[in-house]
Amino acid sequence: MSKEKIFVTKPSMPPLEDFVESLKKIWETGVLTNDGPFHQEFEKQLAEYLGVKYISVFSNGTLALMTALQALNIKGEVITTPYTFVATPNSLIWNNIDPVFCDIDPVYGNMDVDKIEALITPRTTAIMPVHVYGNPCEAEKIESIAKKHNLKIIYDAAHAFAVKKKGNSILNFGDLSVLSFHATKTFNTFEGGAIVSHDSATKTRIDNLKNFGITGEVTVVEPGINAKMNELQSAFGLLQLKEIDANIAKRKLATLLYRKLLKDIEGIRLLEDMADIEHNYSYFPIFINEKFDLTRDGLYEKLKLSNIFTRRYFYPLVSTFSPYNSFASSHKNNLSNAYKLSEEVLCLPISSELSNEQIVFITQAIKK
Ligand SMILES: *Cc1c(COP(=O)(O)O)cnc(C)c1O
């Protein structure tokens, strides 16, 4: 048993002294929120770092998802995936939109683009895919379906911070992309999130919506919400940006070591890197099938006994939760790939803080 508990992730943090310097500035100015200097600088540096035109930072990713739907006036039905975190469909329900669950590809777990069109009805207004584990969806095909049927595309890009395809940020795909900076994600601001947009009018609309719809001292243009990122989060995010490349490089080394130690084990499937992708190595999922000595849940429980806390991410499928039963039932037979993957997946610990010794220890515990 490992003396120390190894959790599925451990947040990256900047040096405390640096954050204390930021705190001193906040104490000097007395500006705590409302598009303050750290907020403005963070949006600027973030857009540059990510290679996107416009970004609006939020207090968390879920409010960013909800606001993205408002910003594009999405209504009726939205085609999304059951293989995701529950925030994805919850953001639809909070906007009175019906989620329509589309099955996934059996390898990477992204929405199966060949199954989208059959789900389109006269009420469909948008597609909300997820770049699962940071592996990009088939954006060109999704785009051509959306064009043909006059639908919007909002990507839940919560896993996709800094991921590029042939040098271009995948956050530039679709109409909007939504990020999460939750403590468990590759890039964190304690909690936080963002919407990437592609024109200044849309960014302005989003910025109004996240601040009550207020555009001037005596003007409210629409019923917005309060979803602003505050100065503490923004100052922290600016420091995180200095470390992110080094942290992703550490995650990559961890991934390569895991792959080396776990290759060719009967009953364990690993994910290969997709071609032409600069990855962020945000997760290390393995897929346990019947050829392995233990069931997936058996391995999960056994690793716990060694103080290794993995996660079955995503299990159960969101479409099996009670609020979603009725939406899923009409399509249930078509979600077989999603069911299968959710029964097989186990995400092993990965972070910039994970040591080689810990990885060796984890892989030995799996092989035992
Ligand atoms: C983390 C996550 C979210 C929610 O983000 P929060 O910042 O925690 O609100 C949404 N979708 C997916 C796929 C996520 O993993």
Coordinates of C-alpha atoms and ligand atoms in Angstrom, one line a residue:
M1 CA 0.0 0.0 0.0
S2 CA 1.2 3.5 -0.8
K3 CA 1.7 5.5 2.4
E4 CA 0.3 8.6 0.8
K5 CA -3.1 8.5 -0.9
I6 CA -2.8 8.9 -4.7
F7 CA -5.8 10.7 -6.1
V8 CA -6.9 10.8 -9.7
T9 CA -5.6 14.3 -9.9
K10 CA -3.7 16.9 -7.9
P11 CA -4.0 20.6 -8.8
S12 CA -1.0 22.5 -10.2
M13 CA -0.4 25.6 -8.2
P14 CA 2.0 28.6 -8.8
P15 CA 4.6 29.6 -6.1
L16 CA 2.7 31.0 -3.1
E17 CA 5.1 34.0 -2.9
D18 CA 4.0 35.0 -6.4
F19 CA 0.3 34.9 -5.4
V20 CA 1.0 36.9 -2.3
E21 CA 2.4 39.7 -4.6
S22 CA -0.8 39.6 -6.6
L23 CA -2.8 39.8 -3.3
K24 CA -0.8 42.9 -2.3
K25 CA -1.9 44.6 -5.6
I26 CA -5.5 43.7 -4.9
W27 CA -5.3 45.2 -1.4
E28 CA -3.7 48.4 -2.8
T29 CA -6.4 49.0 -5.5
G30 CA -9.4 47.7 -3.6
V31 CA -10.7 46.3 -6.9
L32 CA -12.1 42.8 -6.2
T33 CA -14.2 42.1 -9.3
N34 CA -16.2 43.8 -12.1
D35 CA -13.8 43.6 -15.0
G36 CA -10.8 44.8 -12.9
P37 CA -7.2 45.0 -14.1
F38 CA -6.4 41.3 -13.4
H39 CA -9.6 40.2 -15.3
Q40 CA -8.7 42.3 -18.3
E41 CA -5.1 41.2 -18.4
F42 CA -6.1 37.5 -17.9
E43 CA -8.5 37.6 -20.9
K44 CA -5.8 39.3 -23.0
Q45 CA -3.0 36.8 -22.2
L46 CA -5.3 33.8 -22.3
A47 CA -6.5 34.6 -25.8
E48 CA -2.9 35.0 -26.9
Y49 CA -1.8 31.8 -25.3
L50 CA -4.6 29.8 -26.6
G51 CA -4.5 31.3 -30.1
V52 CA -8.1 32.5 -30.2
K53 CA -9.6 35.8 -31.1
Y54 CA -12.0 36.5 -28.3
I55 CA -12.4 35.0 -24.8
S56 CA -14.7 35.8 -21.9
V57 CA -13.7 34.4 -18.5
F58 CA -16.4 33.1 -16.1
S59 CA -16.7 32.1 -12.4
N60 CA -17.0 28.5 -13.5
G61 CA -17.5 26.3 -16.6
T62 CA -21.2 25.4 -15.9
L63 CA -22.3 29.0 -15.9
A64 CA -20.2 29.5 -19.1
L65 CA -22.1 26.6 -20.7
M66 CA -25.5 28.1 -19.6
T67 CA -24.5 31.5 -20.9
A68 CA -23.2 30.2 -24.2
L69 CA -26.7 28.7 -24.9
Q70 CA -28.3 32.1 -24.0
A71 CA -25.9 34.0 -26.2
L72 CA -26.9 32.1 -29.3
N73 CA -30.7 32.0 -28.3
I74 CA -30.7 28.2 -28.4
K75 CA -34.1 26.6 -27.8
G76 CA -36.1 23.4 -28.4
E77 CA -33.7 20.4 -28.7
V78 CA -30.0 20.1 -28.7
I79 CA -28.1 17.0 -29.8
T80 CA -25.4 16.1 -27.3
T81 CA -23.5 13.2 -25.8
P82 CA -24.4 10.9 -22.9
Y83 CA -20.6 10.3 -22.4
T84 CA -19.9 13.5 -20.4
F85 CA -20.0 15.2 -17.1
V86 CA -23.5 16.0 -15.9
A87 CA -22.9 19.7 -16.3
T88 CA -23.3 19.4 -20.1
P89 CA -27.0 18.3 -20.1
N90 CA -27.8 20.2 -16.9
S91 CA -26.9 23.5 -18.8
L92 CA -29.5 22.5 -21.4
I93 CA -32.2 21.8 -18.8
W94 CA -31.5 25.1 -17.1
N95 CA -32.3 26.8 -20.4
N96 CA -35.5 24.7 -20.9
I97 CA -33.9 22.8 -23.8
D98 CA -34.4 19.1 -24.3
P99 CA -31.2 17.1 -24.6
V100 CA -31.1 14.5 -27.4
F101 CA -28.4 11.9 -26.7
C102 CA -26.3 10.7 -29.6
D103 CA -24.1 7.6 -29.4
I104 CA -20.3 7.9 -29.4
D105 CA -17.5 6.4 -31.3
P106 CA -16.2 3.2 -29.5
V107 CA -12.5 4.2 -29.5
Y108 CA -12.2 7.8 -28.3
G109 CA -15.7 8.4 -26.9
N110 CA -16.5 11.5 -28.9
M111 CA -20.0 11.9 -30.5
D112 CA -20.4 9.5 -33.5
V113 CA -20.9 12.0 -36.3
D114 CA -22.6 9.4 -38.5
K115 CA -25.4 9.2 -36.0
I116 CA -26.2 12.9 -35.7
E117 CA -28.4 13.5 -38.7
A118 CA -30.9 10.8 -37.8
L119 CA -31.6 12.6 -34.5
I120 CA -32.4 16.0 -36.1
T121 CA -36.1 17.1 -35.8
P122 CA -37.8 20.4 -36.6
R123 CA -37.2 21.4 -33.0
T124 CA -33.4 20.9 -33.2
T125 CA -31.4 24.2 -33.0
A126 CA -27.9 23.1 -32.0
I127 CA -25.3 20.4 -31.5
M128 CA -23.3 20.3 -28.3
P129 CA -20.4 17.9 -28.6
V130 CA -17.7 17.3 -26.0
H131 CA -13.9 16.9 -26.8
V132 CA -13.7 13.9 -24.5
Y133 CA -10.3 13.6 -22.7
G134 CA -9.1 16.5 -24.9
N135 CA -9.3 14.4 -28.1
P136 CA -10.9 16.6 -30.7
C137 CA -14.3 15.7 -32.2
E138 CA -14.6 15.3 -36.0
A139 CA -15.2 19.1 -36.4
E140 CA -15.3 19.2 -40.2
K141 CA -18.1 16.7 -40.4
I142 CA -20.1 18.3 -37.5
E143 CA -19.7 21.6 -39.2
S144 CA -21.1 20.3 -42.6
I145 CA -24.1 18.7 -40.8
A146 CA -24.7 22.0 -38.9
K147 CA -24.5 24.0 -42.1
K148 CA -26.9 21.8 -44.0
H149 CA -29.5 21.9 -41.3
N150 CA -28.9 25.5 -40.1
L151 CA -27.8 24.5 -36.6
K152 CA -25.4 26.1 -34.2
I153 CA -22.4 24.3 -32.6
I154 CA -21.3 24.8 -29.0
Y155 CA -18.4 22.7 -28.0
D156 CA -18.1 21.6 -24.3
A157 CA -14.3 22.0 -24.4
A158 CA -13.8 21.6 -20.7
H159 CA -11.1 19.0 -21.3
A160 CA -9.5 20.7 -24.3
F161 CA -7.4 23.5 -22.9
A162 CA -4.4 24.3 -25.2
V163 CA -5.2 21.4 -27.6
K164 CA -4.2 22.1 -31.2
K165 CA -4.8 20.4 -34.5
K166 CA -2.1 21.1 -37.1
G167 CA -1.1 24.2 -35.0
N168 CA -4.7 25.6 -34.8
S169 CA -6.5 25.8 -31.5
I170 CA -9.5 23.4 -31.5
L171 CA -11.3 26.1 -29.6
N172 CA -11.7 27.8 -33.0
F173 CA -14.1 25.1 -34.1
G174 CA -17.8 25.7 -34.0
D175 CA -19.7 28.8 -33.0
L176 CA -18.6 28.8 -29.4
S177 CA -16.3 26.7 -27.2
V178 CA -16.6 26.5 -23.4
L179 CA -13.7 25.8 -21.1
S180 CA -13.6 24.8 -17.4
F181 CA -10.8 25.9 -15.0
H182 CA -12.0 23.8 -12.1
A183 CA -9.4 22.6 -9.7
T184 CA -9.4 19.1 -11.2
K185 CA -8.7 20.3 -14.8
T186 CA -5.4 20.7 -16.6
F187 CA -5.5 24.5 -16.1
N188 CA -7.2 25.8 -13.0
T189 CA -8.2 29.0 -11.3
F190 CA -9.6 27.2 -8.2
E191 CA -12.9 27.4 -10.1
G192 CA -13.4 29.1 -13.4
G193 CA -14.4 28.8 -17.0
A194 CA -14.5 30.7 -20.3
I195 CA -16.3 31.1 -23.6
V196 CA -14.3 31.4 -26.8
S197 CA -16.1 33.4 -29.5
H198 CA -15.0 34.5 -33.0
D199 CA -16.4 38.1 -33.4
S200 CA -16.5 41.1 -31.2
A201 CA -20.3 41.5 -31.2
T202 CA -20.7 38.0 -29.8
K203 CA -18.0 38.6 -27.2
T204 CA -19.9 41.8 -26.1
R205 CA -23.2 39.9 -25.9
I206 CA -21.5 37.3 -23.7
D207 CA -19.9 39.9 -21.5
N208 CA -23.2 41.6 -21.0
L209 CA -24.9 38.3 -20.2
K210 CA -22.4 37.4 -17.5
N211 CA -22.9 40.8 -15.8
F212 CA -26.7 41.0 -15.3
G213 CA -27.1 42.5 -18.8
I214 CA -25.8 45.8 -17.6
T215 CA -24.2 48.0 -20.3
G216 CA -24.1 51.3 -18.5
E217 CA -25.0 53.0 -15.2
V218 CA -28.6 53.3 -16.1
T219 CA -29.0 50.6 -18.8
V220 CA -29.9 46.9 -18.7
V221 CA -30.3 45.5 -22.2
E222 CA -31.3 41.9 -21.3
P223 CA -31.9 39.7 -18.3
G224 CA -28.3 38.5 -17.7
I225 CA -26.9 36.5 -14.8
N226 CA -23.9 37.1 -12.5
A227 CA -21.2 34.7 -13.8
K228 CA -18.1 37.0 -13.7
M229 CA -14.7 35.8 -12.8
N230 CA -13.3 37.8 -9.8
E231 CA -9.9 39.4 -9.4
L232 CA -8.5 36.6 -7.1
Q233 CA -9.3 33.9 -9.8
S234 CA -7.9 36.1 -12.6
A235 CA -4.7 36.9 -10.7
F236 CA -4.2 33.2 -10.0
G237 CA -4.9 32.4 -13.6
L238 CA -2.2 34.8 -14.8
L239 CA 0.4 33.0 -12.7
Q240 CA -0.9 29.6 -13.9
L241 CA -0.3 30.7 -17.5
K242 CA 3.4 30.9 -16.7
E243 CA 3.5 27.3 -15.6
I244 CA 1.1 25.6 -18.0
D245 CA 3.6 24.6 -20.7
A246 CA 5.9 23.0 -18.2
N247 CA 2.9 21.3 -16.5
I248 CA 1.6 19.8 -19.8
A249 CA 5.2 18.6 -20.6
K250 CA 5.2 16.8 -17.2
R251 CA 1.8 15.2 -18.0
K252 CA 3.2 14.1 -21.3
L253 CA 6.1 12.3 -19.7
A254 CA 3.7 10.7 -17.2
T255 CA 1.5 9.5 -20.1
L256 CA 4.5 8.1 -22.0
L257 CA 5.7 6.2 -18.9
Y258 CA 2.2 4.8 -18.3
R259 CA 2.0 3.6 -21.9
K260 CA 5.3 1.9 -21.7
L261 CA 4.5 0.1 -18.5
L262 CA 1.0 -0.9 -19.5
K263 CA 1.4 -1.9 -23.1
D264 CA 0.4 -5.4 -24.2
I265 CA -1.5 -6.3 -21.1
E266 CA -4.2 -8.7 -22.0
G267 CA -7.6 -7.1 -21.4
I268 CA -6.4 -3.5 -21.1
R269 CA -6.9 -1.0 -24.0
L270 CA -5.0 2.3 -24.0
L271 CA -5.7 5.4 -26.1
E272 CA -3.3 6.3 -28.8
D273 CA -2.6 9.9 -29.7
M274 CA -4.6 11.1 -32.6
A275 CA -2.6 12.2 -35.7
D276 CA -1.7 15.9 -36.0
I277 CA -2.8 16.8 -32.5
E278 CA -0.9 18.7 -29.9
H279 CA -2.4 17.1 -26.8
N280 CA -2.7 18.4 -23.2
Y281 CA -2.6 14.9 -21.6
S282 CA -5.4 15.9 -19.3
Y283 CA -6.6 12.3 -18.5
F284 CA -5.2 8.8 -18.7
P285 CA -8.1 6.5 -19.3
I286 CA -7.7 2.8 -19.7
F287 CA -10.4 0.4 -20.9
I288 CA -10.8 -2.9 -19.1
N289 CA -12.5 -5.7 -21.1
E290 CA -13.4 -9.3 -20.3
K291 CA -10.0 -10.6 -21.1
F292 CA -8.5 -9.0 -18.0
D293 CA -8.3 -11.0 -14.7
L294 CA -10.6 -8.6 -12.9
T295 CA -13.7 -6.6 -13.9
R296 CA -13.3 -2.9 -14.2
D297 CA -15.1 -2.4 -10.8
G298 CA -13.0 -5.1 -9.3
L299 CA -9.8 -3.3 -10.4
Y300 CA -11.2 0.0 -9.1
E301 CA -11.8 -1.5 -5.7
K302 CA -8.5 -3.3 -5.6
L303 CA -6.5 -0.2 -6.3
K304 CA -8.4 1.7 -3.6
L305 CA -7.0 -0.9 -1.1
S306 CA -3.5 0.2 -2.2
N307 CA -4.5 3.8 -1.6
I308 CA -4.8 4.5 -5.3
F309 CA -8.0 6.4 -6.1
T310 CA -8.9 6.1 -9.8
R311 CA -12.2 7.4 -11.3
R312 CA -14.7 5.8 -13.6
Y313 CA -15.0 8.9 -15.7
F314 CA -17.7 8.8 -17.3
Y315 CA -19.8 6.3 -15.4
P316 CA -22.7 6.1 -15.0
L317 CA -23.8 7.6 -18.3
V318 CA -25.6 10.9 -17.6
S319 CA -28.5 9.6 -19.6
T320 CA -29.1 7.0 -16.9
F321 CA -29.6 9.6 -14.1
S322 CA -33.2 10.1 -13.2
P323 CA -33.6 13.6 -14.6
Y324 CA -32.6 12.2 -18.0
N325 CA -34.4 8.9 -18.1
S326 CA -37.2 10.2 -20.2
F327 CA -34.9 11.9 -22.7
A328 CA -32.8 8.8 -23.1
S329 CA -35.5 6.1 -23.2
S330 CA -36.6 6.9 -26.8
H331 CA -33.0 6.4 -28.0
K332 CA -31.8 3.9 -25.5
N333 CA -31.0 1.1 -28.0
N334 CA -28.8 3.5 -29.9
L335 CA -26.4 4.3 -27.1
S336 CA -24.7 1.0 -27.0
N337 CA -21.1 2.3 -27.6
A338 CA -21.6 4.8 -24.8
Y339 CA -22.9 2.1 -22.4
K340 CA -19.9 -0.2 -23.3
L341 CA -17.3 2.5 -22.8
S342 CA -18.8 3.7 -19.5
E343 CA -18.6 0.1 -18.3
E344 CA -14.9 -0.3 -19.3
V345 CA -13.3 3.0 -18.5
L346 CA -11.0 3.7 -15.6
C347 CA -9.1 7.0 -15.4
L348 CA -5.7 6.5 -13.7
P349 CA -4.1 9.3 -11.6
I350 CA -2.4 11.9 -13.7
S351 CA -1.2 15.4 -12.9
S352 CA 2.0 17.5 -13.2
E353 CA 2.6 16.5 -9.6
L354 CA 2.6 12.7 -10.1
S355 CA 6.1 11.2 -9.8
N356 CA 7.6 8.3 -11.8
E357 CA 7.8 6.2 -8.7
Q358 CA 4.1 6.7 -8.2
I359 CA 3.4 5.7 -11.8
V360 CA 5.5 2.5 -11.4
F361 CA 3.7 1.8 -8.1
I362 CA 0.3 2.2 -9.8
T363 CA 1.1 0.0 -12.8
Q364 CA 2.6 -2.7 -10.6
A365 CA -0.6 -2.7 -8.5
I366 CA -2.6 -3.1 -11.8
K367 CA -0.4 -6.0 -13.0
K368 CA -0.4 -7.9 -9.6
Ligands
LIG1 C1 -15.6 19.9 -15.5 C2 -16.6 19.8 -16.6 C3 -17.6 20.7 -16.8 C4 -18.0 21.7 -15.7 O1 -17.1 22.7 -15.4 P1 -17.1 23.4 -14.0 O2 -16.1 24.5 -14.1 O3 -16.8 22.4 -12.9 O4 -18.5 24.0 -13.8 C5 -18.5 20.6 -17.9 N1 -18.3 19.7 -18.8 C6 -17.3 18.8 -18.7 C7 -17.1 17.7 -19.8 C8 -16.4 18.8 -17.6 O5 -15.5 17.9 -17.5

